[in-house]
Coordinates of C-alpha atoms in Angstrom, one line a residue:
M12 CA 52.7 -148.3 -10.9
T13 CA 55.4 -145.8 -11.1
T14 CA 54.3 -142.6 -9.3
S15 CA 57.4 -140.5 -9.5
S16 CA 56.5 -136.9 -10.2
K17 CA 60.0 -135.9 -11.4
T18 CA 59.8 -133.9 -14.6
S19 CA 62.6 -133.4 -17.1
P20 CA 64.3 -130.0 -17.1
A21 CA 64.3 -127.8 -20.2
S22 CA 66.5 -129.6 -22.7
A23 CA 68.8 -128.1 -25.4
A24 CA 68.4 -131.4 -27.3
P25 CA 66.4 -131.4 -30.6
L26 CA 62.7 -132.2 -30.2
D27 CA 60.7 -134.5 -32.5
L28 CA 57.0 -134.0 -31.9
V29 CA 55.0 -136.8 -33.7
I30 CA 51.3 -136.5 -34.2
F31 CA 49.5 -139.8 -35.1
G32 CA 46.4 -138.7 -36.9
G33 CA 48.3 -135.7 -38.1
A34 CA 45.8 -134.9 -40.9
G35 CA 42.7 -135.6 -38.7
D36 CA 40.2 -133.2 -37.3
L37 CA 41.8 -132.7 -33.9
S38 CA 45.2 -132.0 -35.5
V39 CA 43.7 -129.6 -38.0
R40 CA 41.5 -127.7 -35.6
K41 CA 43.5 -127.7 -32.4
L42 CA 47.0 -129.2 -32.4
L43 CA 48.6 -127.6 -35.4
P44 CA 47.1 -124.1 -34.8
A45 CA 48.3 -124.4 -31.1
L46 CA 51.8 -125.3 -32.3
Y47 CA 51.8 -122.4 -34.8
M48 CA 51.0 -120.0 -32.0
A49 CA 53.8 -121.5 -29.8
H50 CA 56.2 -121.2 -32.7
M51 CA 55.2 -117.6 -33.4
H52 CA 55.8 -116.6 -29.8
D53 CA 59.1 -118.5 -29.6
K54 CA 57.9 -121.1 -27.1
L55 CA 59.2 -124.2 -29.0
P56 CA 62.7 -125.5 -28.6
K57 CA 64.9 -124.1 -31.4
K58 CA 65.5 -127.5 -33.1
T59 CA 61.9 -128.7 -33.1
R60 CA 60.5 -130.9 -35.9
I61 CA 56.8 -131.7 -36.1
H62 CA 56.0 -134.9 -37.8
A63 CA 52.4 -135.3 -39.0
L64 CA 51.6 -139.0 -39.6
G65 CA 48.7 -140.3 -41.7
R66 CA 47.8 -142.9 -44.3
Q67 CA 47.5 -140.5 -47.2
D68 CA 50.2 -140.9 -49.8
W69 CA 51.2 -137.3 -49.9
D70 CA 54.5 -135.7 -50.9
R71 CA 55.6 -132.5 -49.2
A72 CA 53.9 -130.2 -51.7
A73 CA 50.5 -131.9 -51.2
F74 CA 50.9 -131.8 -47.4
V75 CA 51.8 -128.1 -47.4
A76 CA 48.8 -127.4 -49.7
F77 CA 46.6 -129.3 -47.2
L78 CA 47.9 -127.2 -44.3
Q79 CA 47.3 -124.0 -46.2
E80 CA 43.7 -125.0 -47.1
K81 CA 42.6 -126.6 -43.8
V82 CA 44.7 -125.3 -40.9
T83 CA 45.1 -121.6 -41.5
G84 CA 41.3 -121.1 -41.1
F85 CA 41.6 -122.2 -37.4
I86 CA 44.3 -119.6 -36.6
D87 CA 43.2 -116.3 -35.3
S88 CA 43.5 -113.9 -38.2
K89 CA 44.9 -111.2 -35.9
A90 CA 47.8 -113.6 -35.0
F91 CA 48.5 -114.9 -38.5
S92 CA 51.7 -113.7 -40.2
D93 CA 52.9 -114.9 -43.6
D94 CA 56.5 -114.9 -42.3
A95 CA 55.7 -116.8 -39.2
W96 CA 53.6 -119.3 -41.2
T97 CA 56.5 -119.9 -43.6
T98 CA 59.0 -120.6 -40.9
F99 CA 56.4 -122.8 -39.1
V100 CA 55.8 -124.9 -42.1
E101 CA 59.6 -125.4 -42.4
R102 CA 59.4 -127.2 -39.1
L103 CA 56.7 -129.6 -40.4
N104 CA 57.2 -133.0 -42.0
Y105 CA 54.6 -135.4 -43.3
V106 CA 55.3 -139.1 -43.0
S107 CA 52.9 -141.7 -44.6
V108 CA 52.5 -144.4 -42.0
D109 CA 49.9 -147.1 -41.4
A110 CA 49.9 -147.2 -37.6
T111 CA 49.1 -151.0 -37.7
Q112 CA 52.0 -151.9 -39.9
A113 CA 55.3 -152.3 -38.0
N114 CA 57.4 -152.0 -41.2
D115 CA 56.1 -148.4 -41.8
F116 CA 57.8 -147.3 -38.5
A117 CA 61.2 -147.6 -40.1
T118 CA 60.2 -144.6 -42.3
L119 CA 59.4 -142.6 -39.1
A120 CA 62.7 -143.6 -37.5
A121 CA 64.6 -142.3 -40.5
A122 CA 62.9 -139.0 -40.2
M123 CA 63.9 -138.4 -36.5
Q124 CA 66.7 -136.1 -35.5
P125 CA 69.7 -137.8 -33.9
G126 CA 69.6 -137.7 -30.1
S127 CA 66.3 -135.9 -30.0
D128 CA 63.7 -135.7 -27.2
R129 CA 60.5 -137.3 -28.5
V130 CA 56.8 -136.6 -27.9
Y131 CA 54.2 -138.9 -29.4
Y132 CA 50.7 -137.5 -29.6
L133 CA 48.1 -140.2 -30.2
A134 CA 45.2 -138.3 -31.8
T135 CA 43.7 -141.6 -32.8
A136 CA 41.1 -144.1 -31.7
P137 CA 42.2 -145.8 -28.4
T138 CA 42.0 -149.2 -30.2
L139 CA 45.2 -148.1 -32.0
F140 CA 47.1 -147.1 -28.9
V141 CA 48.7 -150.5 -28.0
G142 CA 49.7 -151.2 -31.6
I143 CA 51.3 -147.8 -32.0
C144 CA 53.2 -148.1 -28.8
A145 CA 54.4 -151.7 -29.7
N146 CA 55.5 -150.5 -33.1
L147 CA 57.4 -147.5 -31.7
H148 CA 59.1 -149.9 -29.3
G149 CA 59.9 -152.3 -32.0
A150 CA 61.5 -149.5 -34.1
G151 CA 63.6 -148.5 -31.1
L152 CA 61.8 -145.1 -30.8
I153 CA 61.0 -145.2 -27.1
D154 CA 63.6 -144.3 -24.5
A155 CA 63.5 -142.9 -21.0
K156 CA 63.0 -139.4 -22.2
A157 CA 60.2 -140.1 -24.6
R158 CA 56.6 -139.0 -23.7
V159 CA 53.3 -140.1 -25.0
V160 CA 50.0 -138.0 -25.0
L161 CA 46.7 -139.9 -24.9
E162 CA 43.5 -138.3 -26.1
K163 CA 40.1 -139.2 -24.7
P164 CA 38.1 -141.3 -24.7
L165 CA 40.2 -143.4 -22.5
G166 CA 37.9 -146.3 -22.3
H167 CA 34.1 -146.7 -22.1
D168 CA 34.1 -148.2 -18.6
L169 CA 36.6 -149.1 -15.8
A170 CA 37.7 -152.4 -17.4
S171 CA 38.5 -150.9 -20.8
A172 CA 40.3 -147.9 -19.2
Q173 CA 42.4 -150.3 -17.1
K174 CA 43.2 -152.2 -20.3
I175 CA 44.4 -149.0 -22.1
N176 CA 46.5 -148.2 -19.1
D177 CA 48.0 -151.7 -18.9
D178 CA 48.7 -151.7 -22.7
V179 CA 50.4 -148.4 -22.8
G180 CA 52.2 -149.1 -19.5
Q181 CA 54.0 -152.0 -21.2
F182 CA 56.1 -149.5 -23.1
F183 CA 55.9 -146.2 -21.1
Q184 CA 56.4 -145.5 -17.4
E185 CA 53.6 -143.6 -15.7
Q186 CA 55.7 -140.4 -15.5
Q187 CA 56.0 -140.6 -19.3
I188 CA 52.2 -140.7 -19.9
F189 CA 50.3 -137.5 -20.4
R190 CA 46.5 -138.1 -20.3
I191 CA 45.2 -134.8 -21.7
D192 CA 42.0 -133.0 -20.7
H193 CA 42.0 -129.7 -22.5
Y194 CA 39.7 -128.2 -19.8
L195 CA 42.7 -128.4 -17.4
G196 CA 44.6 -126.1 -19.8
K197 CA 42.1 -123.3 -19.6
E198 CA 43.4 -120.1 -18.0
T199 CA 40.4 -119.7 -15.7
V200 CA 40.6 -123.3 -14.5
Q201 CA 44.2 -122.9 -13.5
N202 CA 43.3 -119.5 -12.0
L203 CA 40.8 -121.4 -9.7
M204 CA 43.8 -122.9 -8.0
V205 CA 45.2 -119.5 -7.3
L206 CA 41.8 -118.1 -6.3
R207 CA 41.6 -120.8 -3.7
F208 CA 45.1 -121.3 -2.5
G209 CA 46.8 -118.0 -3.3
N210 CA 44.3 -115.9 -1.2
T211 CA 43.0 -116.2 2.3
I212 CA 39.5 -114.6 2.0
F213 CA 37.6 -117.6 0.7
E214 CA 39.2 -120.5 2.6
P215 CA 37.3 -120.0 5.9
L216 CA 34.0 -120.1 3.9
W217 CA 35.0 -122.9 1.4
R218 CA 33.2 -125.6 3.3
S219 CA 30.0 -126.8 4.8
P220 CA 27.9 -125.2 6.3
H221 CA 28.9 -121.9 4.6
I222 CA 28.3 -123.3 1.1
K223 CA 24.8 -124.3 0.3
S224 CA 25.5 -125.9 -3.1
V225 CA 27.9 -126.1 -6.0
Q226 CA 26.9 -126.1 -9.7
I227 CA 29.2 -127.1 -12.5
T228 CA 27.8 -126.6 -16.0
V229 CA 29.3 -127.3 -19.4
A230 CA 26.7 -126.4 -22.0
E231 CA 27.1 -126.6 -25.7
S232 CA 24.8 -124.9 -28.2
V233 CA 25.8 -127.2 -31.1
G234 CA 24.5 -130.6 -31.8
V235 CA 26.6 -133.8 -32.4
G236 CA 27.2 -133.0 -36.0
S237 CA 29.8 -135.1 -37.7
R238 CA 30.6 -136.8 -34.4
A239 CA 27.2 -138.6 -34.4
G240 CA 28.7 -142.0 -35.2
F241 CA 31.1 -141.8 -32.3
Y242 CA 28.7 -140.0 -30.0
D243 CA 25.9 -142.5 -30.2
G244 CA 28.1 -145.2 -28.7
T245 CA 29.3 -142.8 -26.0
G246 CA 26.7 -140.3 -24.7
A247 CA 27.1 -137.3 -22.5
M248 CA 28.1 -139.2 -19.3
R249 CA 31.1 -140.8 -20.9
D250 CA 31.9 -137.9 -23.2
M251 CA 31.8 -135.1 -20.6
I252 CA 30.9 -136.0 -17.0
Q253 CA 33.5 -138.7 -16.5
N254 CA 36.4 -136.4 -17.5
H255 CA 35.8 -132.7 -17.9
L256 CA 33.2 -132.1 -15.2
L257 CA 34.8 -134.4 -12.6
Q258 CA 38.2 -132.8 -13.1
L259 CA 36.6 -129.4 -12.5
L260 CA 34.9 -130.8 -9.4
C261 CA 38.3 -132.0 -8.2
I262 CA 39.8 -128.5 -8.3
V263 CA 36.8 -127.0 -6.6
A264 CA 36.7 -129.6 -3.8
M265 CA 40.3 -130.6 -3.2
E266 CA 42.2 -129.9 -0.1
P267 CA 45.3 -127.6 -0.3
P268 CA 48.2 -129.6 -1.7
V269 CA 51.6 -129.3 0.1
S270 CA 53.2 -127.9 -3.1
L271 CA 52.6 -127.6 -6.8
D272 CA 54.6 -130.8 -7.4
P273 CA 52.5 -132.9 -9.9
D274 CA 51.8 -135.8 -7.5
A275 CA 51.0 -133.5 -4.6
V276 CA 48.3 -131.9 -6.6
R277 CA 47.0 -135.1 -8.1
D278 CA 47.0 -136.9 -4.8
E279 CA 44.5 -134.3 -3.5
K280 CA 42.3 -134.6 -6.6
L281 CA 42.3 -138.4 -6.2
K282 CA 41.0 -138.0 -2.6
V283 CA 38.0 -136.1 -4.0
L284 CA 37.2 -138.8 -6.6
R285 CA 37.5 -141.5 -3.9
S286 CA 35.3 -139.6 -1.6
L287 CA 32.4 -139.3 -4.0
R288 CA 29.4 -141.1 -2.5
P289 CA 28.6 -144.2 -4.6
M290 CA 25.1 -144.0 -6.1
T291 CA 22.6 -146.8 -5.4
M292 CA 19.8 -147.7 -7.8
A293 CA 17.5 -145.5 -5.8
D294 CA 19.9 -142.6 -6.1
V295 CA 20.3 -143.1 -9.8
A296 CA 16.5 -143.0 -10.2
K297 CA 16.0 -139.9 -8.0
D298 CA 19.2 -137.9 -8.5
T299 CA 20.1 -138.2 -12.2
V300 CA 18.3 -136.8 -15.3
R301 CA 19.1 -138.0 -18.8
G302 CA 17.9 -136.0 -21.8
Q303 CA 17.9 -136.1 -25.6
Y304 CA 17.4 -133.0 -27.7
S305 CA 14.3 -132.9 -30.0
P306 CA 13.8 -130.4 -32.9
G307 CA 13.9 -126.8 -31.9
A308 CA 16.0 -123.7 -32.5
S309 CA 19.7 -122.7 -32.7
K310 CA 21.4 -119.4 -33.2
D311 CA 21.5 -120.2 -36.9
G312 CA 17.8 -120.9 -37.2
S313 CA 15.9 -124.2 -36.8
A314 CA 17.7 -127.3 -35.4
I315 CA 16.9 -130.9 -36.0
G316 CA 16.6 -133.4 -33.2
Y317 CA 19.2 -135.9 -32.2
L318 CA 17.2 -138.8 -33.8
Q319 CA 17.3 -136.9 -37.1
E320 CA 21.1 -136.5 -37.1
E321 CA 22.9 -138.5 -39.7
N322 CA 24.3 -141.8 -38.5
V323 CA 22.0 -141.9 -35.4
P324 CA 19.6 -144.8 -35.2
N325 CA 15.9 -143.9 -35.1
D326 CA 15.4 -145.7 -31.8
S327 CA 18.6 -144.5 -30.1
R328 CA 18.5 -144.0 -26.3
T329 CA 21.8 -142.2 -26.1
E330 CA 21.7 -139.2 -23.8
T331 CA 22.8 -135.8 -25.0
F332 CA 22.1 -134.2 -21.6
V333 CA 22.9 -135.2 -18.1
A334 CA 22.1 -133.5 -14.8
L335 CA 22.9 -135.1 -11.5
K336 CA 23.3 -134.5 -7.8
A337 CA 26.5 -135.8 -6.2
H338 CA 27.8 -135.8 -2.6
I339 CA 31.4 -135.9 -1.3
N340 CA 31.7 -137.9 1.9
N341 CA 34.2 -135.8 3.9
W342 CA 34.0 -133.1 6.6
R343 CA 34.5 -130.1 4.3
W344 CA 31.7 -131.1 1.9
A345 CA 29.3 -133.0 4.2
N346 CA 25.6 -132.3 3.2
V347 CA 26.6 -130.0 0.4
P348 CA 24.8 -131.0 -2.8
I349 CA 26.9 -130.8 -5.9
F350 CA 25.1 -130.5 -9.2
L351 CA 26.8 -131.4 -12.5
R352 CA 25.1 -130.6 -15.8
T353 CA 26.2 -130.9 -19.4
G354 CA 24.3 -131.1 -22.7
K355 CA 24.2 -130.6 -26.5
R356 CA 21.9 -128.1 -28.2
M357 CA 21.4 -126.0 -25.1
A358 CA 20.3 -122.4 -25.0
E359 CA 23.9 -121.1 -25.2
R360 CA 27.5 -122.2 -25.1
R361 CA 28.6 -121.8 -21.4
S362 CA 31.0 -123.4 -19.0
E363 CA 30.9 -122.2 -15.5
I364 CA 31.2 -123.1 -11.8
V365 CA 28.8 -121.5 -9.3
I366 CA 29.5 -121.6 -5.6
E367 CA 26.2 -120.7 -3.8
F368 CA 26.8 -119.6 -0.3
A369 CA 24.4 -120.3 2.6
D370 CA 21.3 -118.2 3.1
L371 CA 21.1 -115.5 5.8
P372 CA 19.7 -117.1 9.0
F373 CA 17.6 -114.0 9.5
T374 CA 17.2 -110.7 7.7
I375 CA 16.8 -107.3 9.3
F376 CA 16.0 -105.6 6.0
Q377 CA 12.2 -105.8 5.8
D378 CA 12.0 -103.7 2.7
S379 CA 13.8 -106.5 0.8
P380 CA 12.4 -109.8 2.1
H381 CA 13.3 -111.8 -1.0
Q382 CA 17.1 -111.5 -1.1
S383 CA 19.3 -112.8 -3.8
V384 CA 21.8 -115.4 -2.8
N385 CA 25.5 -114.7 -2.4
R386 CA 27.3 -116.5 -5.2
L387 CA 30.8 -116.9 -6.6
M388 CA 30.5 -117.4 -10.4
I389 CA 33.5 -118.6 -12.3
R390 CA 33.0 -118.4 -16.0
L391 CA 35.3 -120.6 -18.1
Q392 CA 33.8 -120.0 -21.6
P393 CA 33.0 -118.3 -23.8
E394 CA 34.4 -115.3 -21.8
E395 CA 36.6 -115.8 -18.8
H396 CA 35.8 -114.0 -15.6
V397 CA 35.1 -114.3 -11.9
Q398 CA 32.1 -112.6 -10.3
L399 CA 31.2 -112.3 -6.6
H400 CA 27.4 -111.6 -6.3
M401 CA 26.2 -109.8 -3.1
M402 CA 23.6 -107.4 -1.9
A403 CA 24.0 -103.6 -1.8
K404 CA 21.7 -100.7 -0.8
E405 CA 19.8 -98.9 -3.5
P406 CA 20.4 -95.2 -3.6
G407 CA 17.8 -93.0 -1.9
S408 CA 15.9 -93.2 1.3
G409 CA 15.0 -96.4 3.0
M410 CA 17.0 -99.6 3.1
K411 CA 16.0 -101.4 -0.1
L412 CA 18.6 -103.9 -1.3
R413 CA 19.6 -104.8 -4.8
P414 CA 22.0 -107.5 -6.1
V415 CA 25.3 -106.3 -7.4
H416 CA 28.5 -108.1 -8.3
L417 CA 32.2 -107.5 -8.1
N418 CA 33.9 -108.5 -11.4
L419 CA 37.3 -109.8 -12.1
D420 CA 37.6 -109.8 -15.9
L421 CA 40.6 -111.8 -16.6
E422 CA 40.8 -110.8 -20.2
S423 CA 41.0 -107.1 -19.4
A424 CA 43.0 -107.4 -16.1
F425 CA 46.0 -108.8 -17.9
T426 CA 47.3 -107.4 -21.2
E427 CA 49.6 -110.3 -22.0
R428 CA 48.6 -112.7 -24.7
R429 CA 46.4 -115.6 -23.4
A430 CA 47.4 -118.9 -24.8
E431 CA 44.7 -121.4 -25.7
A432 CA 44.4 -124.6 -23.7
Y433 CA 46.0 -126.9 -26.2
E434 CA 49.0 -124.6 -26.7
R435 CA 49.5 -124.4 -22.9
L436 CA 49.2 -128.1 -22.4
L437 CA 51.5 -128.9 -25.3
I438 CA 54.2 -126.7 -23.8
D439 CA 53.7 -128.5 -20.5
V440 CA 54.3 -131.9 -22.3
I441 CA 57.4 -130.6 -24.0
K442 CA 58.7 -129.4 -20.6
G443 CA 57.7 -132.6 -18.8
R444 CA 55.2 -130.9 -16.5
L445 CA 52.5 -133.4 -15.4
T446 CA 50.4 -131.3 -13.0
H447 CA 47.6 -130.6 -15.4
F448 CA 47.3 -134.2 -16.7
M449 CA 45.4 -137.1 -15.2
R450 CA 47.3 -139.9 -13.4
R451 CA 46.2 -143.5 -13.9
D452 CA 44.6 -143.8 -10.5
E453 CA 42.6 -140.6 -11.1
L454 CA 41.2 -141.9 -14.4
E455 CA 40.2 -145.3 -12.8
A456 CA 38.7 -143.6 -9.7
A457 CA 36.4 -141.5 -12.0
W458 CA 35.3 -144.6 -13.9
T459 CA 34.7 -146.4 -10.6
W460 CA 32.1 -143.8 -9.6
V461 CA 30.6 -143.4 -13.1
D462 CA 30.1 -147.0 -14.0
P463 CA 27.3 -147.8 -11.5
I464 CA 25.3 -144.8 -12.8
I465 CA 25.5 -146.0 -16.4
D466 CA 24.6 -149.5 -15.2
G467 CA 21.7 -148.1 -13.2
W468 CA 20.3 -146.4 -16.3
K469 CA 20.5 -149.7 -18.2
Q470 CA 18.5 -151.5 -15.4
L471 CA 15.9 -148.7 -15.3
N472 CA 15.5 -149.1 -19.0
E473 CA 14.0 -145.6 -19.5
K474 CA 14.2 -143.4 -22.5
P475 CA 16.0 -140.1 -22.1
K476 CA 13.7 -137.2 -21.4
A477 CA 13.1 -135.1 -24.5
Y478 CA 14.1 -131.4 -24.4
T479 CA 13.7 -128.9 -27.2
A480 CA 16.9 -127.8 -28.9
G481 CA 17.8 -124.3 -27.8
T482 CA 16.6 -124.7 -24.2
W483 CA 18.3 -125.5 -20.9
G484 CA 17.3 -129.2 -20.9
P485 CA 14.4 -131.3 -19.5
A486 CA 12.2 -129.8 -16.9
A487 CA 13.2 -132.6 -14.6
S488 CA 16.7 -131.0 -14.2
S489 CA 15.0 -127.9 -12.6
A490 CA 13.0 -130.2 -10.3
L491 CA 16.2 -131.9 -9.3
M492 CA 17.5 -128.5 -8.1
A493 CA 14.2 -127.4 -6.5
R494 CA 14.2 -130.5 -4.2
E495 CA 17.3 -129.0 -2.6
D496 CA 15.8 -125.4 -2.5
S497 CA 18.1 -124.3 -5.2
S498 CA 17.9 -123.4 -8.9
W499 CA 20.2 -123.3 -11.9
V500 CA 21.7 -119.9 -12.1
E501 CA 19.9 -118.9 -15.3
E502 CA 16.6 -119.6 -13.5
S503 CA 17.4 -117.5 -10.5

């Protein structure tokens, strides 16, 4: 495997950015709005053409009408400008292409600018990846400067992930492949690197025995909705734990890299993944919780259960919730339990990292025998902030303590515009910056750890535990924490 981390310098050459699945949900909701914002703020190369590819037999007028109807609703109304939209649409081109038909790629080749840098975004099912890459190669559309962006899911187990990597690797070198995880484009996630490695105050405490536990939660208040057909064959472990949560864990747990060179950073993340303690069958039975939401409530009123969702079999055992306890086998994290949790139809939409520091060995404040723990809370969404929770004296006589927090509100601390994750990552791709994208060995190391857990669930042959929509998941997830003398932050 090629592991060179060299990235291409900013180029004055024209740019052709090609989106396979250009009229699909991801393109409409995320990619085209992100590219509009990049255009509006002059972040795209001057001679950029964006080619949206799809099977629809549209002329340009039909495509522009589609954009006007579907895409503009996903652009912040405060950022929308008729003039900027008009000039953005001028950059866009629709090409009717069946990705499985090699002859159609001649039409794409004819639409390309001479001598352009090329970015291919595969917002399609992974089953189409190899065919698309082969047809691009056959049409002479891949050169040493070309880049390809791969959207998850990248496999459903280690073997399928390796096949995707092998298939795409026939046509693109490793340094040309950008495996995207939009969580790595979030401002607060990138700020976590600075919090850890740009300051000295936390590093002496960022280890066992000073840290009691780590919690990483990615909770969603919505159900599976229109993704039910895909989701039922996937589940929360494959959809969220294997990628988003493990990537967050890597940034929390990694050692300081020698530089911000892409491979220097990714080498350290890989060490974390390879240090995860493999789970035995006994561990899977004791330290993991699978759940499935049942009818309950949502912010919009009542909510149906997972089994009542359209395109979900009545007897489905697919998990919509996972909580588990992991361990990292190295000196820094020895004996520190790491709790990962994700789920659909939970009490609120929230993504956060909680570093729970060790308890006091002894308290001299007898007026406050039950003291709150010291925590560093890193909120990723919906708002973005960092809070350090500690104890302070209440005003008045005596020495009664009260929990308080120091707050770094990233949204108010910086007045500059904050780009969304997809916009930031798309600009990274255009500039050839690989730091915030997964390398092949990272992806495969994550699957190596996850596969035995999924296999263990199959052998246990247990139904997911029911939890009411609008709650924080099955009671068993609270018991998982209690066995380590901890609790989820909302239960503290």
